[in-house]
Amino acid sequence: MKRTIRALQYFVEDNSKRLWILALWLAICSALFSWKFIQYKRRAVFHVMGYCVTTAKGGAETLKFNMALILFPVCRNTITWLRSKTKLGVALPFDDNINFHKVIAVGVAIGVGLHAISHLTCDFPRLLHATDAEYEPMKQFFGEKRPNNYWWFVKGTEGWTGVVMVVLMAIAFTLAHPWFRRNRLNHLPKPLKKLTGFNAFWYSHHLFVIVYVLFIIHGYFLYLNRKWYNKTTWMYLAVPMMLYACERLVRFFRSGHKSVRILKVAVYPGNVLALHMSKPQGFKYTSGQYVYVNCSDVSPFQWHPFSITSAPGDDYLSVHIRTLGDWTSQLKVVFAKACQPSSGDQSGLLRADMLQGNNIPRMPRLLIDGPYGAPAQDYKNYEVLLLVGLGIGATPLISILKDVLNNIKQQRDEEQGRAVVVESGVKNNKRKPFATKRAYFYWVTREQGSFEWFKGVMNEVAEKDKEGVIELHNYCTSVYEEGDARSALITMLQSLHHAKNGVDIVSGTRVKTHFARPNWRNVFKHAAIKHPDTRVGVFYCGTHALVGDLKRLSLDFSRKTTTKFDFHKENF
């Protein structure tokens, strides 16, 4: 019983913002359904169509609301502005905008089901079988000559627009499912398998442009409403559609002016493509944010999000892309063709450093759009950071590490400069101090070759962090855990090599590699002991498998110690 109560408390604390938003959304949907249900129960059509028409109209009202609401979570510029410029993040779960988009999609599907099934299987048949006396009040809606067959309803504007919308929605919803979007259905025949994957999801999702047009037409040509001010579909959709249209226009014009020049390309072990690009003029971002990337050589229409791995103070912009899907695989092929490794290069890296004059290869044209807000950008609010990355999930955290290092160096330089200024008697304007005083970074990866991805960053942090502000921990899970007899030889060689050369034999960096997975309870315990009466920001990016443990430990140690742990999960 105690465990159950504690688990419930943890769940409520961790999901408080999500719960009240869902409760509000359900309350609004229920109120709209009830309002229309009661309204049509009092009308003459109820005596002919019964509860079928009340259910259909109640479902239609929730459908109009959800079709309007579903556009807000995908207005990325608006969400980024609200996250950065307002305090609404205290009450609104901006990090869950895509999850809320999916929840609303379920509400849309339920509304379509209630509306379409009630009409097609109940309302229309009951109207066809109504007596002349029962049909008399219906003449003002369906005409003096009563419908004599089912086809009469389907061929009308209200009928065919509704059927086409249901078909298009079914296609988009089906291909948006992870089984189809991530190409998990391996048993499908080859012709059908070509219709799955991210490309199919991307293009089918844009069918909703047609759906919204038909939705407005369908909402105007109503059987049971003839007065324009009673046709509320356009009222629901006007503001959301205008906002979304402005969003798309902003993205279109902004991305068209943000063509970047490729400075360096590298393909690392584990199928990771690193792109270093020139920073567009006026492009400002915060570590932890992400950008959308478009490569016309792969697809002129598709934009894909990737975390920024460079720091705001760097003179370039970089992303690290793991080739998992069809688009990323094609992107790697395009850059591999454009930038072949030299004959003497045995590292397996493809590089284009743009320094050799006539030897510069022609790089594919890239456009970027952003930056956009992400959970990791809130790291500046904490004095102590606990950064956890699994595999390629380390990308946003690497940017944070570099930014922390740059700010530490800048503060040190400014302090030295202020000392000189004070001695000379000149006034100096002091800028707002950087909040972070300590950072712990845990990177867990399976393949040894993965350490090549951020080898330069690791060495830079280890070399330049003289005060020991950043503590780095690499974990390789494909090797037996430390203390195991089978890993004793590796451990011995690792220690000898690190002591002699200052370089870890496993990762090839100055950071010593641990084996197996970290003991996360000990990690949190260490942070709690070292930083009492402190609020620690826990930032995680990786697969969902570790989310539950980190959340539970954050809440558990926040309750039992004076150290408070705030957990943030980056979208992966």
Short mmCIF file of C-alpha atoms in Angstrom, two decimals, residues 84-555:
data_model
loop_
_atom_site.label_atom_id
_atom_site.label_comp_id
_atom_site.label_asym_id
_atom_site.label_seq_id
_atom_site.Cartn_x
_atom_site.Cartn_y
_atom_site.Cartn_z
CA SER A 84 11.61 32.17 -23.97
CA LYS A 85 9.75 35.45 -23.36
CA THR A 86 7.04 34.54 -20.84
CA LYS A 87 6.66 32.68 -17.56
CA LEU A 88 3.87 30.45 -18.89
CA GLY A 89 6.24 27.47 -18.78
CA VAL A 90 5.53 27.29 -15.04
CA ALA A 91 1.98 26.13 -15.81
CA LEU A 92 2.08 24.92 -19.43
CA PRO A 93 4.02 21.79 -20.51
CA PHE A 94 5.65 23.25 -23.63
CA ASP A 95 7.98 20.23 -23.78
CA ASP A 96 4.99 17.98 -24.54
CA ASN A 97 3.61 19.89 -27.50
CA ILE A 98 3.95 16.94 -29.91
CA ASN A 99 2.47 14.51 -27.39
CA PHE A 100 -0.49 16.86 -26.88
CA HIS A 101 -0.82 17.09 -30.67
CA LYS A 102 -1.17 13.28 -30.71
CA VAL A 103 -3.72 13.32 -27.88
CA ILE A 104 -5.84 15.86 -29.74
CA ALA A 105 -5.57 13.65 -32.85
CA VAL A 106 -7.20 10.87 -30.82
CA GLY A 107 -9.96 13.34 -29.90
CA VAL A 108 -10.38 14.16 -33.61
CA ALA A 109 -10.68 10.46 -34.44
CA ILE A 110 -13.34 9.99 -31.72
CA GLY A 111 -15.26 13.03 -32.97
CA VAL A 112 -15.14 11.76 -36.57
CA GLY A 113 -16.32 8.35 -35.42
CA LEU A 114 -19.27 9.70 -33.43
CA HIS A 115 -20.31 12.09 -36.19
CA ALA A 116 -19.84 9.88 -39.26
CA ILE A 117 -21.12 6.59 -37.81
CA SER A 118 -24.18 8.23 -36.29
CA HIS A 119 -25.09 9.89 -39.59
CA LEU A 120 -24.28 7.04 -41.96
CA THR A 121 -25.69 4.13 -39.96
CA CYS A 122 -28.51 5.74 -38.03
CA ASP A 123 -29.66 9.23 -39.06
CA PHE A 124 -29.99 8.67 -42.79
CA PRO A 125 -31.73 5.26 -42.55
CA ARG A 126 -34.21 6.61 -39.99
CA LEU A 127 -35.02 9.58 -42.21
CA LEU A 128 -35.57 7.28 -45.22
CA HIS A 129 -38.00 5.12 -43.26
CA ALA A 130 -39.88 8.02 -41.64
CA THR A 131 -43.61 8.34 -42.28
CA ASP A 132 -45.06 11.32 -44.14
CA ALA A 133 -46.22 12.83 -40.87
CA GLU A 134 -42.78 12.43 -39.31
CA TYR A 135 -41.13 13.92 -42.40
CA GLU A 136 -43.29 17.05 -42.39
CA PRO A 137 -40.97 19.07 -40.05
CA MET A 138 -37.98 17.92 -42.13
CA LYS A 139 -39.13 19.63 -45.35
CA GLN A 140 -37.48 22.92 -44.40
CA PHE A 141 -34.13 21.10 -44.28
CA PHE A 142 -34.34 18.43 -47.00
CA GLY A 143 -36.91 19.86 -49.40
CA GLU A 144 -40.52 19.12 -50.33
CA LYS A 145 -39.51 15.97 -52.16
CA ARG A 146 -38.21 13.56 -49.57
CA PRO A 147 -34.99 11.57 -50.20
CA ASN A 148 -35.85 8.16 -51.66
CA ASN A 149 -32.49 6.33 -51.38
CA TYR A 150 -29.22 6.33 -49.50
CA TRP A 151 -27.26 7.67 -52.49
CA TRP A 152 -29.15 10.97 -52.25
CA PHE A 153 -27.27 11.78 -49.04
CA VAL A 154 -23.86 10.62 -50.23
CA LYS A 155 -23.82 12.54 -53.54
CA GLY A 156 -24.70 15.86 -51.90
CA THR A 157 -22.01 18.38 -50.95
CA GLU A 158 -22.38 17.46 -47.30
CA GLY A 159 -22.06 13.75 -48.13
CA TRP A 160 -19.10 13.55 -50.52
CA THR A 161 -17.02 16.09 -48.59
CA GLY A 162 -17.54 14.08 -45.42
CA VAL A 163 -16.61 10.76 -47.07
CA VAL A 164 -13.47 12.21 -48.68
CA MET A 165 -12.38 13.77 -45.38
CA VAL A 166 -12.78 10.46 -43.54
CA VAL A 167 -10.70 8.65 -46.17
CA LEU A 168 -7.89 11.25 -46.13
CA MET A 169 -7.84 11.35 -42.34
CA ALA A 170 -7.66 7.56 -42.17
CA ILE A 171 -4.65 7.55 -44.53
CA ALA A 172 -2.82 10.29 -42.59
CA PHE A 173 -3.57 8.76 -39.17
CA THR A 174 -2.49 5.28 -40.27
CA LEU A 175 0.82 6.35 -41.81
CA ALA A 176 1.57 8.53 -38.77
CA HIS A 177 1.57 5.46 -36.50
CA PRO A 178 5.10 4.50 -35.34
CA TRP A 179 4.76 1.10 -37.03
CA PHE A 180 4.46 2.79 -40.41
CA ARG A 181 6.41 6.01 -39.75
CA ARG A 182 9.47 4.12 -38.48
CA ASN A 183 9.15 1.28 -40.99
CA ARG A 184 8.73 -1.47 -38.37
CA LEU A 185 6.44 -3.71 -40.46
CA ASN A 186 9.08 -5.93 -42.01
CA HIS A 187 6.64 -8.63 -43.12
CA LEU A 188 4.86 -6.36 -45.62
CA PRO A 189 5.27 -7.11 -49.35
CA LYS A 190 7.81 -4.90 -51.11
CA PRO A 191 5.23 -2.81 -53.04
CA LEU A 192 3.42 -1.97 -49.79
CA LYS A 193 6.63 -1.46 -47.84
CA LYS A 194 7.56 1.37 -50.21
CA LEU A 195 4.43 3.16 -49.04
CA THR A 196 5.70 3.23 -45.42
CA GLY A 197 8.52 5.14 -43.73
CA PHE A 198 9.00 8.77 -42.87
CA ASN A 199 8.50 9.97 -46.44
CA ALA A 200 5.03 8.43 -46.54
CA PHE A 201 4.21 9.99 -43.16
CA TRP A 202 5.51 13.41 -44.26
CA TYR A 203 3.59 13.66 -47.52
CA SER A 204 0.39 12.03 -46.24
CA HIS A 205 0.27 14.43 -43.29
CA HIS A 206 0.05 17.33 -45.73
CA LEU A 207 -3.25 15.91 -46.97
CA PHE A 208 -4.71 17.88 -44.10
CA VAL A 209 -4.51 21.00 -46.25
CA ILE A 210 -7.23 19.39 -48.40
CA VAL A 211 -9.04 18.17 -45.28
CA TYR A 212 -9.32 21.69 -43.83
CA VAL A 213 -10.67 23.09 -47.10
CA LEU A 214 -13.28 20.32 -47.25
CA PHE A 215 -14.00 20.79 -43.55
CA ILE A 216 -14.97 24.43 -44.09
CA ILE A 217 -17.12 23.51 -47.13
CA HIS A 218 -18.74 20.67 -45.20
CA GLY A 219 -19.45 23.02 -42.29
CA TYR A 220 -21.12 25.56 -44.57
CA PHE A 221 -23.44 23.22 -46.48
CA LEU A 222 -25.34 21.81 -43.51
CA TYR A 223 -28.62 19.95 -43.68
CA LEU A 224 -30.06 21.23 -40.43
CA ASN A 225 -28.69 24.81 -40.33
CA ARG A 226 -29.49 27.40 -43.00
CA LYS A 227 -28.50 30.65 -41.26
CA TRP A 228 -24.84 31.66 -41.67
CA TYR A 229 -24.35 32.75 -38.06
CA ASN A 230 -25.33 29.27 -36.85
CA LYS A 231 -22.59 27.71 -38.98
CA THR A 232 -19.71 27.91 -36.53
CA THR A 233 -17.02 25.85 -38.26
CA TRP A 234 -15.28 28.89 -39.72
CA MET A 235 -15.47 30.63 -36.34
CA TYR A 236 -13.52 27.82 -34.70
CA LEU A 237 -10.91 27.65 -37.45
CA ALA A 238 -10.33 31.31 -38.36
CA VAL A 239 -7.72 32.26 -35.72
CA PRO A 240 -5.81 28.93 -35.61
CA MET A 241 -5.59 28.70 -39.40
CA MET A 242 -4.38 32.31 -39.68
CA LEU A 243 -1.77 31.71 -36.98
CA TYR A 244 -0.57 28.50 -38.62
CA ALA A 245 -0.49 30.16 -42.06
CA CYS A 246 1.65 32.99 -40.64
CA GLU A 247 3.93 30.38 -39.05
CA ARG A 248 4.46 28.66 -42.39
CA LEU A 249 5.05 31.96 -44.17
CA VAL A 250 7.63 33.00 -41.57
CA ARG A 251 9.39 29.65 -41.92
CA PHE A 252 9.31 29.88 -45.72
CA PHE A 253 10.80 33.37 -45.99
CA ARG A 254 13.24 32.93 -43.11
CA SER A 255 14.60 29.57 -44.28
CA GLY A 256 14.97 30.89 -47.84
CA HIS A 257 17.52 33.43 -46.56
CA LYS A 258 19.38 30.97 -44.33
CA SER A 259 21.34 29.00 -46.87
CA VAL A 260 24.53 27.89 -45.13
CA ARG A 261 28.03 27.11 -46.40
CA ILE A 262 29.41 23.69 -45.50
CA LEU A 263 32.70 24.01 -43.62
CA LYS A 264 33.36 20.40 -42.66
CA VAL A 265 31.76 17.00 -43.18
CA ALA A 266 32.65 13.88 -41.23
CA VAL A 267 31.18 10.39 -41.15
CA TYR A 268 31.98 8.67 -37.84
CA PRO A 269 31.60 5.04 -36.73
CA GLY A 270 28.01 4.15 -35.89
CA ASN A 271 26.67 5.88 -39.03
CA VAL A 272 26.84 9.38 -37.60
CA LEU A 273 27.15 12.28 -40.03
CA ALA A 274 28.60 15.51 -38.61
CA LEU A 275 27.98 18.76 -40.49
CA HIS A 276 29.81 21.99 -39.63
CA MET A 277 28.21 25.00 -41.32
CA SER A 278 28.71 28.72 -41.48
CA LYS A 279 26.51 30.65 -39.06
CA PRO A 280 23.93 32.80 -40.91
CA GLN A 281 24.03 36.52 -40.22
CA GLY A 282 21.91 37.39 -37.19
CA PHE A 283 21.40 33.75 -36.24
CA LYS A 284 21.25 33.58 -32.43
CA TYR A 285 20.47 30.52 -30.38
CA THR A 286 20.79 28.97 -26.93
CA SER A 287 22.49 25.68 -26.19
CA GLY A 288 19.93 22.87 -26.08
CA GLN A 289 17.83 24.27 -28.94
CA TYR A 290 17.41 22.64 -32.35
CA VAL A 291 17.12 23.58 -36.01
CA TYR A 292 15.29 22.13 -38.99
CA VAL A 293 17.49 21.10 -41.90
CA ASN A 294 16.50 20.84 -45.56
CA CYS A 295 18.63 19.35 -48.32
CA SER A 296 17.14 19.88 -51.80
CA ASP A 297 19.35 17.10 -53.22
CA VAL A 298 17.42 14.63 -51.05
CA SER A 299 13.97 16.25 -50.94
CA PRO A 300 13.03 19.87 -51.67
CA PHE A 301 10.06 19.73 -49.28
CA GLN A 302 11.17 17.79 -46.22
CA TRP A 303 12.52 19.50 -43.09
CA HIS A 304 13.98 17.43 -40.25
CA PRO A 305 14.87 18.58 -36.70
CA PHE A 306 18.35 18.10 -35.22
CA SER A 307 19.88 19.33 -31.97
CA ILE A 308 22.61 21.95 -32.27
CA THR A 309 25.95 20.60 -31.01
CA SER A 310 27.96 23.82 -31.31
CA ALA A 311 27.94 26.46 -28.58
CA PRO A 312 26.50 29.97 -29.08
CA GLY A 313 30.01 31.40 -28.78
CA ASP A 314 31.39 29.28 -31.64
CA ASP A 315 31.89 30.87 -35.05
CA TYR A 316 30.19 27.93 -36.78
CA LEU A 317 27.00 25.90 -36.49
CA SER A 318 27.14 22.09 -36.19
CA VAL A 319 24.74 19.15 -36.04
CA HIS A 320 25.39 15.42 -35.62
CA ILE A 321 22.94 13.20 -37.50
CA ARG A 322 22.59 9.45 -36.97
CA THR A 323 21.47 7.68 -40.15
CA LEU A 324 18.46 5.64 -39.05
CA GLY A 325 15.67 6.45 -41.53
CA ASP A 326 15.27 6.86 -45.27
CA TRP A 327 15.92 10.63 -45.35
CA THR A 328 19.04 10.54 -43.16
CA SER A 329 20.40 7.57 -45.11
CA GLN A 330 19.98 9.45 -48.39
CA LEU A 331 21.60 12.54 -46.84
CA LYS A 332 24.67 10.50 -45.91
CA VAL A 333 24.88 9.06 -49.45
CA VAL A 334 24.63 12.56 -50.99
CA PHE A 335 27.48 13.92 -48.86
CA ALA A 336 29.54 10.77 -49.32
CA LYS A 337 29.41 11.27 -53.08
CA ALA A 338 30.20 14.95 -52.82
CA CYS A 339 33.10 14.52 -50.42
CA GLN A 340 35.19 11.40 -50.96
CA PRO A 341 38.03 10.68 -48.49
CA SER A 342 41.55 11.12 -49.75
CA SER A 343 43.51 8.02 -50.72
CA GLY A 344 45.87 8.39 -47.78
CA ASP A 345 43.14 8.91 -45.19
CA GLN A 346 42.67 5.76 -43.16
CA SER A 347 40.41 7.26 -40.50
CA GLY A 348 37.17 6.57 -42.29
CA LEU A 349 36.20 10.25 -42.06
CA LEU A 350 34.88 12.27 -44.98
CA ARG A 351 36.09 15.85 -44.66
CA ALA A 352 35.65 19.09 -46.61
CA ASP A 353 37.50 21.82 -44.73
CA MET A 354 37.06 24.48 -47.40
CA LEU A 355 40.68 25.51 -47.19
CA GLN A 356 42.30 24.18 -50.35
CA GLY A 357 41.20 26.60 -53.06
CA ASN A 358 40.68 24.63 -56.27
CA ASN A 359 40.31 21.35 -54.34
CA ILE A 360 37.03 22.42 -52.76
CA PRO A 361 34.32 19.88 -53.68
CA ARG A 362 30.79 20.94 -54.56
CA MET A 363 28.70 20.52 -51.44
CA PRO A 364 24.94 19.89 -51.46
CA ARG A 365 22.90 22.99 -50.65
CA LEU A 366 21.51 23.10 -47.12
CA LEU A 367 18.82 25.35 -45.69
CA ILE A 368 18.15 25.71 -41.97
CA ASP A 369 15.13 27.00 -40.08
CA GLY A 370 15.17 27.97 -36.45
CA PRO A 371 16.29 27.92 -33.78
CA TYR A 372 13.42 26.38 -31.84
CA GLY A 373 12.96 25.96 -28.11
CA ALA A 374 13.66 22.69 -26.32
CA PRO A 375 13.68 21.47 -22.68
CA ALA A 376 17.49 21.51 -22.47
CA GLN A 377 17.68 25.28 -22.98
CA ASP A 378 16.52 25.79 -19.38
CA TYR A 379 19.94 24.69 -18.08
CA LYS A 380 20.88 28.33 -17.39
CA ASN A 381 18.44 28.39 -14.49
CA TYR A 382 20.53 25.96 -12.40
CA GLU A 383 23.78 26.27 -10.51
CA VAL A 384 24.39 22.53 -10.78
CA LEU A 385 23.72 20.40 -13.87
CA LEU A 386 23.42 16.64 -14.15
CA LEU A 387 23.55 15.82 -17.87
CA VAL A 388 22.75 12.28 -19.04
CA GLY A 389 23.01 11.24 -22.68
CA LEU A 390 22.44 7.83 -24.28
CA GLY A 391 24.20 7.33 -27.60
CA ILE A 392 23.38 10.05 -30.10
CA GLY A 393 21.16 11.60 -27.42
CA ALA A 394 24.28 13.39 -26.15
CA THR A 395 24.00 15.98 -28.96
CA PRO A 396 22.13 18.79 -27.12
CA LEU A 397 24.17 18.16 -23.97
CA ILE A 398 27.45 18.59 -25.82
CA SER A 399 26.38 22.10 -26.78
CA ILE A 400 25.59 22.82 -23.12
CA LEU A 401 29.03 21.56 -22.06
CA LYS A 402 30.75 23.81 -24.58
CA ASP A 403 28.66 26.80 -23.53
CA VAL A 404 29.42 26.22 -19.85
CA LEU A 405 33.13 25.99 -20.67
CA ASN A 406 33.03 29.16 -22.81
CA ASN A 407 31.19 31.12 -20.12
CA ILE A 408 33.61 29.97 -17.43
CA LYS A 409 36.54 31.15 -19.55
CA GLN A 410 34.77 34.43 -20.31
CA GLN A 411 33.99 35.07 -16.64
CA ARG A 412 37.59 34.37 -15.70
CA ASP A 413 38.84 36.78 -18.35
CA GLU A 414 36.34 39.43 -17.27
CA GLU A 415 37.37 39.10 -13.63
CA GLN A 416 40.98 39.61 -14.60
CA GLY A 417 39.97 42.57 -16.75
CA ARG A 418 37.94 44.10 -13.91
CA ALA A 419 40.90 43.80 -11.58
CA VAL A 420 42.98 45.81 -14.03
CA VAL A 421 40.16 48.35 -14.48
CA VAL A 422 39.73 48.81 -10.71
CA GLU A 423 43.45 49.44 -10.32
CA SER A 424 43.28 52.10 -13.05
CA GLY A 425 40.22 53.73 -11.45
CA VAL A 426 37.93 53.35 -14.50
CA LYS A 427 34.26 52.33 -14.01
CA ASN A 428 33.21 48.97 -15.43
CA ASN A 429 29.72 47.70 -16.28
CA LYS A 430 29.34 44.22 -14.84
CA ARG A 431 27.22 41.82 -16.85
CA LYS A 432 24.81 39.29 -15.35
CA PRO A 433 26.86 36.39 -13.95
CA PHE A 434 26.51 32.92 -15.46
CA ALA A 435 24.42 30.78 -13.10
CA THR A 436 26.03 27.34 -13.62
CA LYS A 437 28.87 26.60 -11.22
CA ARG A 438 29.15 22.83 -11.62
CA ALA A 439 28.25 20.28 -14.30
CA TYR A 440 28.31 16.47 -14.33
CA PHE A 441 28.12 14.76 -17.72
CA TYR A 442 27.36 11.03 -18.08
CA TRP A 443 27.55 9.64 -21.59
CA VAL A 444 26.46 6.02 -22.01
CA THR A 445 27.04 4.31 -25.34
CA ARG A 446 27.27 0.76 -26.56
CA GLU A 447 29.90 0.99 -29.30
CA GLN A 448 33.46 1.99 -28.57
CA GLY A 449 33.59 3.85 -31.90
CA SER A 450 30.86 6.23 -30.67
CA PHE A 451 33.43 8.11 -28.62
CA GLU A 452 34.83 9.45 -31.92
CA TRP A 453 31.71 11.60 -32.36
CA PHE A 454 32.68 14.18 -29.74
CA LYS A 455 36.32 13.33 -29.18
CA GLY A 456 37.45 16.90 -29.85
CA VAL A 457 34.91 18.37 -27.40
CA MET A 458 35.91 15.93 -24.65
CA ASN A 459 39.59 16.74 -25.03
CA GLU A 460 38.89 20.48 -25.12
CA VAL A 461 36.87 20.34 -21.90
CA ALA A 462 39.47 18.16 -20.16
CA GLU A 463 42.30 20.50 -21.20
CA LYS A 464 40.73 23.93 -20.64
CA ASP A 465 38.63 23.29 -17.52
CA LYS A 466 41.42 24.13 -15.08
CA GLU A 467 39.05 24.70 -12.14
CA GLY A 468 37.39 21.29 -12.54
CA VAL A 469 33.91 22.74 -12.98
CA ILE A 470 32.87 20.05 -15.49
CA GLU A 471 33.10 16.39 -14.49
CA LEU A 472 33.03 13.96 -17.43
CA HIS A 473 32.09 10.28 -17.29
CA ASN A 474 32.07 7.97 -20.31
CA TYR A 475 30.43 4.54 -20.07
CA CYS A 476 30.85 1.74 -22.61
CA THR A 477 28.14 -0.89 -22.10
CA SER A 478 29.50 -3.47 -24.56
CA VAL A 479 32.36 -4.32 -22.16
CA TYR A 480 31.96 -6.33 -18.97
CA GLU A 481 31.39 -4.24 -15.86
CA GLU A 482 34.28 -3.00 -13.76
CA GLY A 483 35.47 -5.60 -11.25
CA ASP A 484 34.51 -8.51 -13.49
CA ALA A 485 37.42 -10.94 -14.03
CA ARG A 486 36.85 -10.83 -17.78
CA SER A 487 37.45 -7.06 -17.89
CA ALA A 488 40.43 -7.06 -15.49
CA LEU A 489 42.98 -7.12 -18.32
CA ILE A 490 41.26 -4.25 -20.16
CA THR A 491 41.10 -2.24 -16.93
CA MET A 492 44.78 -2.81 -16.21
CA LEU A 493 45.86 -1.80 -19.72
CA GLN A 494 43.51 1.18 -19.59
CA SER A 495 44.98 2.43 -16.30
CA LEU A 496 48.58 1.98 -17.47
CA HIS A 497 47.96 3.75 -20.77
CA HIS A 498 46.10 6.63 -19.12
CA ALA A 499 48.81 7.09 -16.48
CA LYS A 500 51.58 7.08 -19.09
CA ASN A 501 50.02 9.07 -21.95
CA GLY A 502 47.07 10.85 -20.36
CA VAL A 503 44.76 9.30 -22.98
CA ASP A 504 42.11 6.64 -22.40
CA ILE A 505 42.73 3.49 -24.45
CA VAL A 506 38.98 2.86 -24.96
CA SER A 507 37.67 6.29 -25.95
CA GLY A 508 40.87 7.81 -27.29
CA THR A 509 40.21 10.94 -25.19
CA ARG A 510 41.54 12.37 -21.93
CA VAL A 511 38.33 11.19 -20.22
CA LYS A 512 38.65 7.77 -18.60
CA THR A 513 35.99 5.27 -19.70
CA HIS A 514 33.95 3.19 -17.25
CA PHE A 515 32.38 -0.13 -18.14
CA ALA A 516 28.74 -1.31 -18.04
CA ARG A 517 25.96 1.07 -16.96
CA PRO A 518 26.23 3.68 -14.22
CA ASN A 519 24.71 3.05 -10.83
CA TRP A 520 22.25 5.93 -11.08
CA ARG A 521 21.35 5.85 -7.39
CA ASN A 522 25.00 6.43 -6.52
CA VAL A 523 25.18 9.22 -9.11
CA PHE A 524 22.26 11.06 -7.49
CA LYS A 525 23.60 10.34 -4.02
CA HIS A 526 26.98 11.84 -4.96
CA ALA A 527 25.31 15.01 -6.29
CA ALA A 528 23.08 15.31 -3.20
CA ILE A 529 26.05 15.02 -0.81
CA LYS A 530 28.22 17.45 -2.78
CA HIS A 531 25.49 20.08 -3.22
CA PRO A 532 23.13 20.29 -0.24
CA ASP A 533 20.42 22.97 -0.24
CA THR A 534 20.80 23.31 -4.02
CA ARG A 535 18.44 22.86 -6.95
CA VAL A 536 20.01 20.52 -9.51
CA GLY A 537 18.83 20.45 -13.12
CA VAL A 538 18.71 16.88 -14.48
CA PHE A 539 18.69 16.87 -18.29
CA TYR A 540 18.29 13.60 -20.17
CA CYS A 541 18.27 12.82 -23.88
CA GLY A 542 18.03 9.28 -25.22
CA THR A 543 15.67 6.34 -25.52
CA HIS A 544 12.63 6.16 -23.26
CA ALA A 545 13.98 3.15 -21.34
CA LEU A 546 15.84 5.26 -18.76
CA VAL A 547 13.22 7.98 -18.26
CA GLY A 548 11.31 6.15 -15.52
CA ASP A 549 14.40 5.47 -13.39
CA LEU A 550 15.72 9.03 -13.63
CA LYS A 551 12.32 10.54 -12.85
CA ARG A 552 11.85 8.27 -9.84
CA LEU A 553 15.32 9.00 -8.48
CA SER A 554 14.85 12.75 -8.99
CA LEU A 555 11.64 12.73 -6.98
#
